Tab-separated table of C-alpha atoms in Angstrom:
chain	number	residue	atom	x	y	z
W	979	UNK	CA	-33.171	35.793	-6.183
W	980	UNK	CA	-30.425	37.980	-4.031
W	981	UNK	CA	-31.173	35.899	-2.400
W	982	UNK	CA	-31.185	32.793	-3.265
W	983	UNK	CA	-27.932	33.897	-4.288
W	984	UNK	CA	-26.914	34.536	-0.877
W	985	UNK	CA	-27.942	32.664	2.121
W	986	UNK	CA	-26.936	29.059	1.855
W	987	UNK	CA	-29.699	27.491	3.462
W	988	UNK	CA	-32.737	29.314	1.395
W	989	UNK	CA	-29.853	27.692	-1.375
W	990	UNK	CA	-30.761	24.709	-0.240
W	991	UNK	CA	-34.255	25.062	-0.338
W	992	UNK	CA	-34.336	26.034	-3.391
W	993	UNK	CA	-31.841	23.030	-4.579
W	994	UNK	CA	-33.948	20.645	-2.530
W	995	UNK	CA	-36.926	21.360	-3.775
W	996	UNK	CA	-35.955	21.231	-7.090
W	997	UNK	CA	-35.183	17.001	-6.840
W	998	UNK	CA	-37.681	16.617	-5.050
W	999	UNK	CA	-39.484	17.832	-8.255
W	1000	UNK	CA	-37.410	16.218	-10.565
W	1001	UNK	CA	-38.394	12.705	-8.758
W	1002	UNK	CA	-36.677	9.797	-9.466
W	1003	UNK	CA	-36.329	11.204	-13.620
W	1004	UNK	CA	-32.689	11.473	-13.659
W	1005	UNK	CA	-32.367	13.350	-17.607
W	1006	UNK	CA	-34.638	15.973	-15.431
W	1007	UNK	CA	-32.453	17.010	-12.188
W	1008	UNK	CA	-29.812	16.891	-15.387
W	1009	UNK	CA	-31.864	20.104	-17.187
W	1010	UNK	CA	-32.561	21.606	-13.756
W	1011	UNK	CA	-29.430	21.311	-12.287
W	1012	UNK	CA	-28.459	22.729	-16.203
W	1013	UNK	CA	-30.809	25.421	-15.619
W	1014	UNK	CA	-30.254	26.109	-11.490
W	1015	UNK	CA	-26.716	27.352	-11.976
W	1016	UNK	CA	-27.586	29.965	-14.193
W	1017	UNK	CA	-30.383	31.814	-10.866
W	1018	UNK	CA	-28.389	30.058	-8.249
W	1019	UNK	CA	-23.956	30.733	-6.764
W	1020	UNK	CA	-22.564	27.284	-7.486
W	1021	UNK	CA	-19.499	28.720	-7.237
W	1022	UNK	CA	-20.018	29.886	-3.473
W	1023	UNK	CA	-22.238	26.952	-2.928
W	1024	UNK	CA	-20.267	24.463	-4.155
W	1025	UNK	CA	-20.032	22.151	-1.327
W	1026	UNK	CA	-23.450	22.523	-0.333
W	1027	UNK	CA	-24.902	22.007	-3.743
W	1028	UNK	CA	-22.404	17.927	-3.610
W	1029	UNK	CA	-23.251	17.976	-0.245
W	1030	UNK	CA	-27.195	17.576	-1.402
W	1031	UNK	CA	-26.520	15.627	-4.293
W	1032	UNK	CA	-24.510	13.400	-2.586
W	1033	UNK	CA	-26.032	13.022	0.632
W	1034	UNK	CA	-29.144	14.415	0.561
W	1035	UNK	CA	-28.926	16.484	2.865
W	1036	UNK	CA	-25.702	19.422	3.611
W	1037	UNK	CA	-23.611	17.894	6.376
W	1038	UNK	CA	-22.005	18.876	9.525
W	1039	UNK	CA	-17.984	18.725	10.096
W	1040	UNK	CA	-17.149	15.373	10.588
W	1041	UNK	CA	-20.397	14.351	8.602
W	1042	UNK	CA	-23.587	14.015	9.991
W	1043	UNK	CA	-26.918	16.023	8.317
W	1044	UNK	CA	-27.670	18.992	9.181
W	1045	UNK	CA	-31.435	19.036	8.300
W	1046	UNK	CA	-32.174	15.103	9.915
W	1047	UNK	CA	-34.668	15.782	12.025
W	1048	UNK	CA	-36.514	17.714	9.332
W	1049	UNK	CA	-37.390	15.939	6.398
W	1050	UNK	CA	-38.868	19.175	3.937
W	1051	UNK	CA	-35.428	20.036	4.551
W	1052	UNK	CA	-34.165	16.822	2.999
W	1053	UNK	CA	-33.495	14.636	-0.010
W	1054	UNK	CA	-34.051	10.961	-1.248
W	1055	UNK	CA	-33.076	11.559	-4.601
W	1056	UNK	CA	-30.397	11.418	-4.239
W	1057	UNK	CA	-26.459	8.746	-4.831
W	1058	UNK	CA	-26.971	7.465	-0.721
W	1059	UNK	CA	-30.752	6.435	-1.905
W	1060	UNK	CA	-30.238	5.261	-4.145
W	1061	UNK	CA	-29.799	1.368	-5.173
W	1062	UNK	CA	-26.983	-0.521	-4.038
W	1063	UNK	CA	-26.389	-1.365	-7.906
W	1064	UNK	CA	-23.128	-0.456	-10.185
W	1065	UNK	CA	-25.507	0.786	-13.560
W	1066	UNK	CA	-27.770	2.998	-11.076
W	1067	UNK	CA	-24.557	4.520	-9.311
W	1068	UNK	CA	-22.984	5.291	-12.395
W	1069	UNK	CA	-26.302	6.977	-13.785
W	1070	UNK	CA	-25.968	8.890	-11.364
W	1071	UNK	CA	-22.064	9.910	-12.254
W	1072	UNK	CA	-23.824	11.589	-15.446
W	1073	UNK	CA	-25.719	13.263	-13.476
W	1074	UNK	CA	-22.324	15.080	-12.506
W	1075	UNK	CA	-20.517	14.594	-15.287
W	1076	UNK	CA	-22.572	16.760	-17.065
W	1077	UNK	CA	-22.836	19.227	-14.401
W	1078	UNK	CA	-18.670	19.295	-14.431
W	1079	UNK	CA	-18.894	19.981	-17.386
W	1080	UNK	CA	-21.030	22.590	-17.937
W	1081	UNK	CA	-19.814	24.134	-14.820
W	1082	UNK	CA	-16.440	23.568	-15.536
W	1083	UNK	CA	-15.089	26.454	-13.116
W	1084	UNK	CA	-16.841	23.203	-9.929
W	1085	UNK	CA	-14.386	21.087	-11.029
W	1086	UNK	CA	-12.474	21.565	-8.154
W	1087	UNK	CA	-14.559	21.779	-5.571
W	1088	UNK	CA	-16.489	18.926	-6.589
W	1089	UNK	CA	-12.294	17.369	-6.302
W	1090	UNK	CA	-12.503	18.675	-2.803
W	1091	UNK	CA	-15.823	17.612	-2.129
W	1092	UNK	CA	-14.700	14.157	-2.637
W	1093	UNK	CA	-11.693	14.858	-0.351
W	1094	UNK	CA	-14.445	15.719	2.553
W	1095	UNK	CA	-16.849	12.409	2.659
W	1096	UNK	CA	-13.943	10.442	1.867
W	1097	UNK	CA	-12.756	11.742	5.215
W	1098	UNK	CA	-16.505	11.770	7.391
W	1099	UNK	CA	-16.627	7.573	6.179
W	1100	UNK	CA	-17.475	6.879	9.708
W	1101	UNK	CA	-20.407	9.160	9.862
W	1102	UNK	CA	-21.893	6.899	6.922
W	1103	UNK	CA	-23.592	3.996	6.669
W	1104	UNK	CA	-22.211	0.522	4.794
W	1105	UNK	CA	-23.892	0.656	2.326
W	1106	UNK	CA	-23.180	4.804	1.773
W	1107	UNK	CA	-19.788	3.845	1.972
W	1108	UNK	CA	-20.237	1.530	-0.471
W	1109	UNK	CA	-22.616	3.553	-3.199
W	1110	UNK	CA	-20.159	6.567	-2.581
W	1111	UNK	CA	-17.665	4.113	-3.321
W	1112	UNK	CA	-18.718	3.292	-6.688
W	1113	UNK	CA	-19.018	6.267	-7.371
W	1114	UNK	CA	-15.569	7.449	-7.007
W	1115	UNK	CA	-14.492	4.612	-8.353
W	1116	UNK	CA	-16.176	5.352	-11.273
W	1117	UNK	CA	-15.619	8.604	-12.013
W	1118	UNK	CA	-11.350	8.604	-11.135
W	1119	UNK	CA	-12.740	5.732	-14.158
W	1120	UNK	CA	-14.363	8.634	-17.076
W	1121	UNK	CA	-11.606	11.203	-15.695
W	1122	UNK	CA	-13.896	13.571	-13.676
W	1123	UNK	CA	-11.687	12.223	-10.632
W	1124	UNK	CA	-8.161	12.494	-10.396
W	1125	UNK	CA	-6.454	9.709	-8.244
W	1126	UNK	CA	-4.757	12.391	-5.346
W	1127	UNK	CA	-8.259	11.879	-3.506
W	1128	UNK	CA	-7.132	8.941	-2.186
W	1129	UNK	CA	-4.674	10.304	0.013
W	1130	UNK	CA	-7.577	11.675	2.353
W	1131	UNK	CA	-8.207	7.475	3.144
W	1132	UNK	CA	-4.632	7.728	4.266
W	1133	UNK	CA	-6.294	9.136	7.415
W	1134	UNK	CA	-5.403	7.672	10.638
W	1135	UNK	CA	-9.293	7.496	11.841
W	1136	UNK	CA	-10.665	5.421	9.138
W	1137	UNK	CA	-7.680	3.561	8.417
W	1138	UNK	CA	-7.931	1.893	12.210
W	1139	UNK	CA	-10.955	0.777	11.290
W	1140	UNK	CA	-10.431	-1.028	8.727
W	1141	UNK	CA	-12.526	1.169	6.446
W	1142	UNK	CA	-9.745	2.717	4.299
W	1143	UNK	CA	-8.908	-1.187	2.802
W	1144	UNK	CA	-12.655	-1.892	2.011
W	1145	UNK	CA	-13.909	1.081	0.869
W	1146	UNK	CA	-10.942	0.982	-1.407
W	1147	UNK	CA	-12.250	-2.832	-3.001
W	1148	UNK	CA	-14.704	-1.213	-3.822
W	1149	UNK	CA	-13.570	1.851	-5.560
W	1150	UNK	CA	-11.280	0.184	-7.216
W	1151	UNK	CA	-13.843	-2.866	-7.881
W	1152	UNK	CA	-16.137	0.368	-10.208
W	1153	UNK	CA	-13.441	1.547	-11.467
W	1154	UNK	CA	-12.412	-1.765	-13.029
W	1155	UNK	CA	-15.461	-2.096	-14.424
W	1156	UNK	CA	-15.187	0.516	-16.240
W	1157	UNK	CA	-12.473	-0.036	-17.284
W	1158	UNK	CA	-9.521	-2.698	-16.670
W	1159	UNK	CA	-6.789	-2.959	-13.951
W	1160	UNK	CA	-4.206	-0.663	-16.386
W	1161	UNK	CA	-6.042	2.012	-16.001
W	1162	UNK	CA	-5.592	1.978	-12.454
W	1163	UNK	CA	-2.048	0.857	-11.975
W	1164	UNK	CA	-1.246	4.176	-14.789
W	1165	UNK	CA	-3.509	6.821	-12.913
W	1166	UNK	CA	-1.560	5.258	-9.355
W	1167	UNK	CA	1.397	5.752	-10.565
W	1168	UNK	CA	1.083	9.675	-12.282
W	1169	UNK	CA	-0.254	10.049	-8.484
W	1170	UNK	CA	2.953	8.665	-6.706
W	1171	UNK	CA	0.535	6.788	-4.366
W	1172	UNK	CA	1.657	3.428	-6.676
W	1173	UNK	CA	3.865	2.532	-3.104
W	1174	UNK	CA	1.245	3.893	-0.752
W	1175	UNK	CA	-1.237	1.589	-0.957
W	1176	UNK	CA	0.355	0.546	1.384
W	1177	UNK	CA	-1.158	2.858	4.539
W	1178	UNK	CA	-4.105	1.599	3.365
W	1179	UNK	CA	-3.484	-0.189	6.470
W	1180	UNK	CA	-2.589	-0.164	9.972
W	1181	UNK	CA	1.312	0.177	10.901
W	1182	UNK	CA	1.721	-3.408	11.762
W	1183	UNK	CA	-0.786	-4.976	8.792
W	1184	UNK	CA	2.034	-2.543	5.609
W	1185	UNK	CA	3.017	-5.035	3.858
W	1186	UNK	CA	2.859	-6.834	1.014
W	1187	UNK	CA	2.617	-10.783	2.041
W	1188	UNK	CA	-1.592	-8.903	3.920
W	1189	UNK	CA	-1.978	-6.452	1.439
W	1190	UNK	CA	-1.440	-9.237	-1.300
W	1191	UNK	CA	-4.345	-11.757	0.601
W	1192	UNK	CA	-6.946	-9.139	1.237
W	1193	UNK	CA	-6.661	-8.171	-2.241
W	1194	UNK	CA	-6.826	-11.342	-3.644
W	1195	UNK	CA	-9.681	-12.214	-2.041
W	1196	UNK	CA	-11.123	-9.320	-2.353
W	1197	UNK	CA	-10.959	-10.723	-5.926
W	1198	UNK	CA	-8.272	-8.223	-6.907
W	1199	UNK	CA	-5.669	-9.488	-8.289
W	1200	UNK	CA	-4.095	-7.853	-9.865
W	1201	UNK	CA	-3.895	-5.464	-7.603
W	1202	UNK	CA	-1.458	-7.575	-5.597
W	1203	UNK	CA	0.500	-8.695	-8.161
W	1204	UNK	CA	0.675	-4.990	-9.476
W	1205	UNK	CA	2.649	-3.590	-5.444
W	1206	UNK	CA	4.393	-6.859	-5.042
W	1207	UNK	CA	6.178	-5.730	-9.119
W	1208	UNK	CA	6.440	-2.320	-7.524
W	1209	UNK	CA	8.052	-2.819	-4.330
W	1210	UNK	CA	10.371	-4.874	-6.644
W	1211	UNK	CA	10.801	-3.200	-8.545
W	1212	UNK	CA	11.904	-0.617	-5.438
W	1213	UNK	CA	13.687	-2.607	-3.574
W	1214	UNK	CA	16.037	-3.112	-6.972
W	1215	UNK	CA	16.688	-0.189	-7.561
W	1216	UNK	CA	17.378	1.037	-4.500
W	1217	UNK	CA	19.584	-2.367	-4.211
W	1218	UNK	CA	21.915	-1.023	-6.818
W	1219	UNK	CA	22.411	2.256	-5.909
W	1220	UNK	CA	23.748	1.361	-3.546
W	1221	UNK	CA	26.714	-1.771	-5.427
W	1222	UNK	CA	27.553	1.346	-6.728
W	1223	UNK	CA	28.357	3.930	-4.154
W	1224	UNK	CA	30.037	0.430	-2.669
W	1225	UNK	CA	32.177	0.490	-4.765
W	1226	UNK	CA	33.109	3.094	-5.056
W	1227	UNK	CA	33.362	3.572	-1.774
W	1228	UNK	CA	36.005	1.091	-1.757
W	1229	UNK	CA	37.533	1.609	-4.368
W	1230	UNK	CA	38.871	5.073	-3.595
W	1231	UNK	CA	39.118	4.912	0.182
W	1232	UNK	CA	41.219	1.033	-1.218
W	1233	UNK	CA	39.102	-0.808	0.786
W	1234	UNK	CA	39.829	-4.508	0.191
W	1235	UNK	CA	35.697	-6.623	-0.301
W	1236	UNK	CA	36.254	-8.819	2.940
W	1237	UNK	CA	36.505	-5.807	5.129
W	1238	UNK	CA	33.984	-4.206	2.967
W	1239	UNK	CA	30.657	-7.868	4.616
W	1240	UNK	CA	31.084	-7.244	7.983
W	1241	UNK	CA	29.845	-3.312	7.139
W	1242	UNK	CA	27.075	-4.223	4.699
W	1243	UNK	CA	25.788	-6.473	7.214
W	1244	UNK	CA	25.655	-4.884	9.975
W	1245	UNK	CA	24.138	-1.671	8.525
W	1246	UNK	CA	21.403	-4.114	6.853
W	1247	UNK	CA	20.442	-5.059	10.595
W	1248	UNK	CA	20.619	-2.445	11.695
W	1249	UNK	CA	17.955	-1.046	9.385
W	1250	UNK	CA	15.199	-2.992	11.251
W	1251	UNK	CA	12.994	-3.348	14.327
W	1252	UNK	CA	13.067	-6.255	15.618
W	1253	UNK	CA	10.306	-7.843	17.012
W	1254	UNK	CA	10.685	-9.332	20.445
W	1255	UNK	CA	9.413	-12.138	20.280
W	1256	UNK	CA	11.756	-15.344	19.707
W	1257	UNK	CA	9.446	-17.157	17.405
W	1258	UNK	CA	8.450	-13.939	15.343
W	1259	UNK	CA	11.947	-12.835	14.441
W	1260	UNK	CA	13.396	-16.021	12.160
W	1261	UNK	CA	9.934	-15.366	10.170
W	1262	UNK	CA	10.413	-11.784	9.756
W	1263	UNK	CA	14.886	-11.516	9.520
W	1264	UNK	CA	14.814	-14.076	6.305
W	1265	UNK	CA	11.785	-12.095	4.619
W	1266	UNK	CA	14.048	-8.110	5.204
W	1267	UNK	CA	17.856	-10.477	4.538
W	1268	UNK	CA	15.821	-12.382	1.496
W	1269	UNK	CA	15.921	-8.446	-0.457
W	1270	UNK	CA	19.204	-7.801	0.779
W	1271	UNK	CA	20.861	-11.338	0.220
W	1272	UNK	CA	21.680	-10.109	-3.829
W	1273	UNK	CA	24.014	-6.881	-2.689
W	1274	UNK	CA	25.353	-9.300	0.159
W	1275	UNK	CA	26.059	-11.890	-3.219
W	1276	UNK	CA	28.078	-8.732	-4.551
W	1277	UNK	CA	30.498	-8.574	-1.477
W	1278	UNK	CA	30.892	-12.005	-0.804
W	1279	UNK	CA	32.604	-13.024	-3.940
W	1280	UNK	CA	36.370	-14.101	-1.900
W	1281	UNK	CA	36.197	-17.071	0.382
W	1282	UNK	CA	37.757	-14.904	2.745
W	1283	UNK	CA	34.730	-12.885	2.742
W	1284	UNK	CA	32.536	-15.481	3.054
W	1285	UNK	CA	33.880	-16.827	6.196
W	1286	UNK	CA	33.882	-13.147	8.184
W	1287	UNK	CA	30.628	-12.676	6.961
W	1288	UNK	CA	29.910	-16.422	8.862
W	1289	UNK	CA	31.505	-14.802	11.885
W	1290	UNK	CA	28.949	-10.945	11.515
W	1291	UNK	CA	25.992	-13.981	11.420
W	1292	UNK	CA	27.434	-16.155	14.108
W	1293	UNK	CA	28.556	-13.177	16.239
W	1294	UNK	CA	25.458	-11.233	15.432
W	1295	UNK	CA	22.688	-14.164	16.482
W	1296	UNK	CA	24.996	-14.217	19.848
W	1297	UNK	CA	24.074	-11.100	21.033
W	1298	UNK	CA	20.921	-10.357	20.112
W	1299	UNK	CA	19.125	-13.282	21.921
W	1300	UNK	CA	16.247	-13.245	20.322
W	1301	UNK	CA	18.530	-14.426	16.856
W	1302	UNK	CA	19.450	-17.525	18.767
W	1303	UNK	CA	17.384	-20.001	17.263
W	1304	UNK	CA	17.200	-18.592	13.737
W	1305	UNK	CA	21.383	-18.546	12.749
W	1306	UNK	CA	20.776	-22.068	10.144
W	1307	UNK	CA	18.052	-20.818	8.515
W	1308	UNK	CA	20.016	-17.413	7.648
W	1309	UNK	CA	22.869	-19.160	6.660
W	1310	UNK	CA	20.462	-21.890	4.515
W	1311	UNK	CA	19.452	-18.583	2.998
W	1312	UNK	CA	22.490	-17.521	2.281
W	1313	UNK	CA	22.975	-21.111	0.228
W	1314	UNK	CA	20.244	-21.300	-1.457
W	1315	UNK	CA	20.616	-16.957	-2.861
W	1316	UNK	CA	24.557	-17.917	-3.416
W	1317	UNK	CA	25.882	-15.120	-0.566
W	1318	UNK	CA	27.993	-18.276	0.803
W	1319	UNK	CA	29.186	-21.080	-1.134
W	1320	UNK	CA	28.928	-25.362	0.723
W	1321	UNK	CA	33.389	-25.060	0.911
W	1322	UNK	CA	32.913	-21.534	2.835
W	1323	UNK	CA	30.152	-23.025	5.147
W	1324	UNK	CA	32.033	-27.203	5.456
W	1325	UNK	CA	35.122	-24.827	6.881
W	1326	UNK	CA	33.503	-22.319	9.032
W	1327	UNK	CA	32.139	-25.387	10.376
W	1328	UNK	CA	35.067	-27.389	10.997
W	1329	UNK	CA	37.876	-24.636	12.091
W	1330	UNK	CA	37.684	-21.093	11.191
W	1331	UNK	CA	34.042	-20.819	13.530
W	1332	UNK	CA	34.477	-18.225	16.752
W	1333	UNK	CA	33.732	-18.848	20.324
W	1334	UNK	CA	30.244	-17.142	21.363
W	1335	UNK	CA	27.913	-19.633	20.476
W	1336	UNK	CA	29.686	-22.355	18.925
W	1337	UNK	CA	28.419	-25.085	20.784
W	1338	UNK	CA	25.265	-24.250	19.943
W	1339	UNK	CA	25.456	-23.104	16.454
W	1340	UNK	CA	27.623	-25.908	15.084
W	1341	UNK	CA	25.159	-27.934	16.886
W	1342	UNK	CA	22.665	-26.045	14.470
W	1343	UNK	CA	24.377	-26.576	11.165
W	1344	UNK	CA	25.326	-30.586	12.142
W	1345	UNK	CA	22.092	-31.679	9.704
W	1346	UNK	CA	22.603	-29.395	7.146
W	1347	UNK	CA	26.090	-29.995	7.314
W	1348	UNK	CA	25.994	-33.155	6.757
W	1349	UNK	CA	23.835	-32.764	4.015
W	1350	UNK	CA	25.848	-30.763	2.076
W	1351	UNK	CA	29.375	-33.457	3.357
W	1352	UNK	CA	27.470	-36.485	1.045
W	1353	UNK	CA	26.517	-34.354	-1.909
W	1354	UNK	CA	29.843	-33.458	-1.910
W	1355	UNK	CA	31.247	-36.847	-2.029
W	1356	UNK	CA	28.002	-38.385	-4.268
W	1357	UNK	CA	29.275	-35.478	-6.600
W	1358	UNK	CA	33.081	-36.697	-6.488
W	1359	UNK	CA	31.868	-40.732	-7.414
W	1360	UNK	CA	29.445	-39.196	-9.741
W	1361	UNK	CA	33.094	-37.447	-11.003
W	1362	UNK	CA	35.170	-40.500	-10.734
W	1363	UNK	CA	32.530	-42.955	-12.610
W	1364	UNK	CA	32.089	-41.086	-15.608
């Protein structure tokens, strides 16, 4: 007994033998683990215990099986050898629940084990990854595991391979099969992970649109909707803070609105690292400016402020050559978002534009200006008839 307590290989052999004797009877496995904890040092060898229960053998750093060539030191009565079926994995989850309820000190060790296994995902087969995802999702749903284990999925090597996002989808599906989307989103908020979900993807794909498409196609539209709402709320809160701060500064320094709008435009445009490809930068700019349009609208309530903003947009698009073709799209966006009025655009077109890129930008705006003028004439004629 003393030898079993203090030698990891003897500990391993005892656990493997007990699991093999219990066979596929999970109730018998649970009873064996319950009884054996009184004579084996679970506290010291918790990682070995959980390696065997999940993978069937001890794992080396990185996730390779230490005893891969010696079948006597392995067991097939573990999670990785179970059927790839939600009910089958749920039955294994019950084994972990019973074990941790009986030996409460294993709770933290089990959390650390799952975090470690998530870091080792590349070493596991796709079906093993799926079973681990299902197990984690079920245990997250019943509260055995905290949502903080998910931070392991943000590790570069599994994010770049696409393993993190794929694993997360399977995990969330299992979680929602046990509970519902509200359970998932509530737990993510409490763990402060609701704003980090984009980190499941490589840097060049960390945007809400990609996340929404990926998760919606995987059947998790509730989570893509949740992220969109979180992003919108975060942006609105940020914009509110900026508005309050800017208004306070205007009051303290007696700054007029036309002086502020140009500074805000510069700050907004400097907040982004712009794509170097002309065909992509317009789309990037419109997405970015759509977020900040409410802020610019607060500080462009005067005709003079609107004209200054138009001139700043014109100068920026001229000075940054990739934006040359984006000018008209930005102006139309601001018109639709009530940042710029019809009167201001027409005045800029007729007399208030600056010299930089004048011919290019006036030509870009020609059709839109004609549309504005026609709409204005129709409105006036309808008014006269009435």
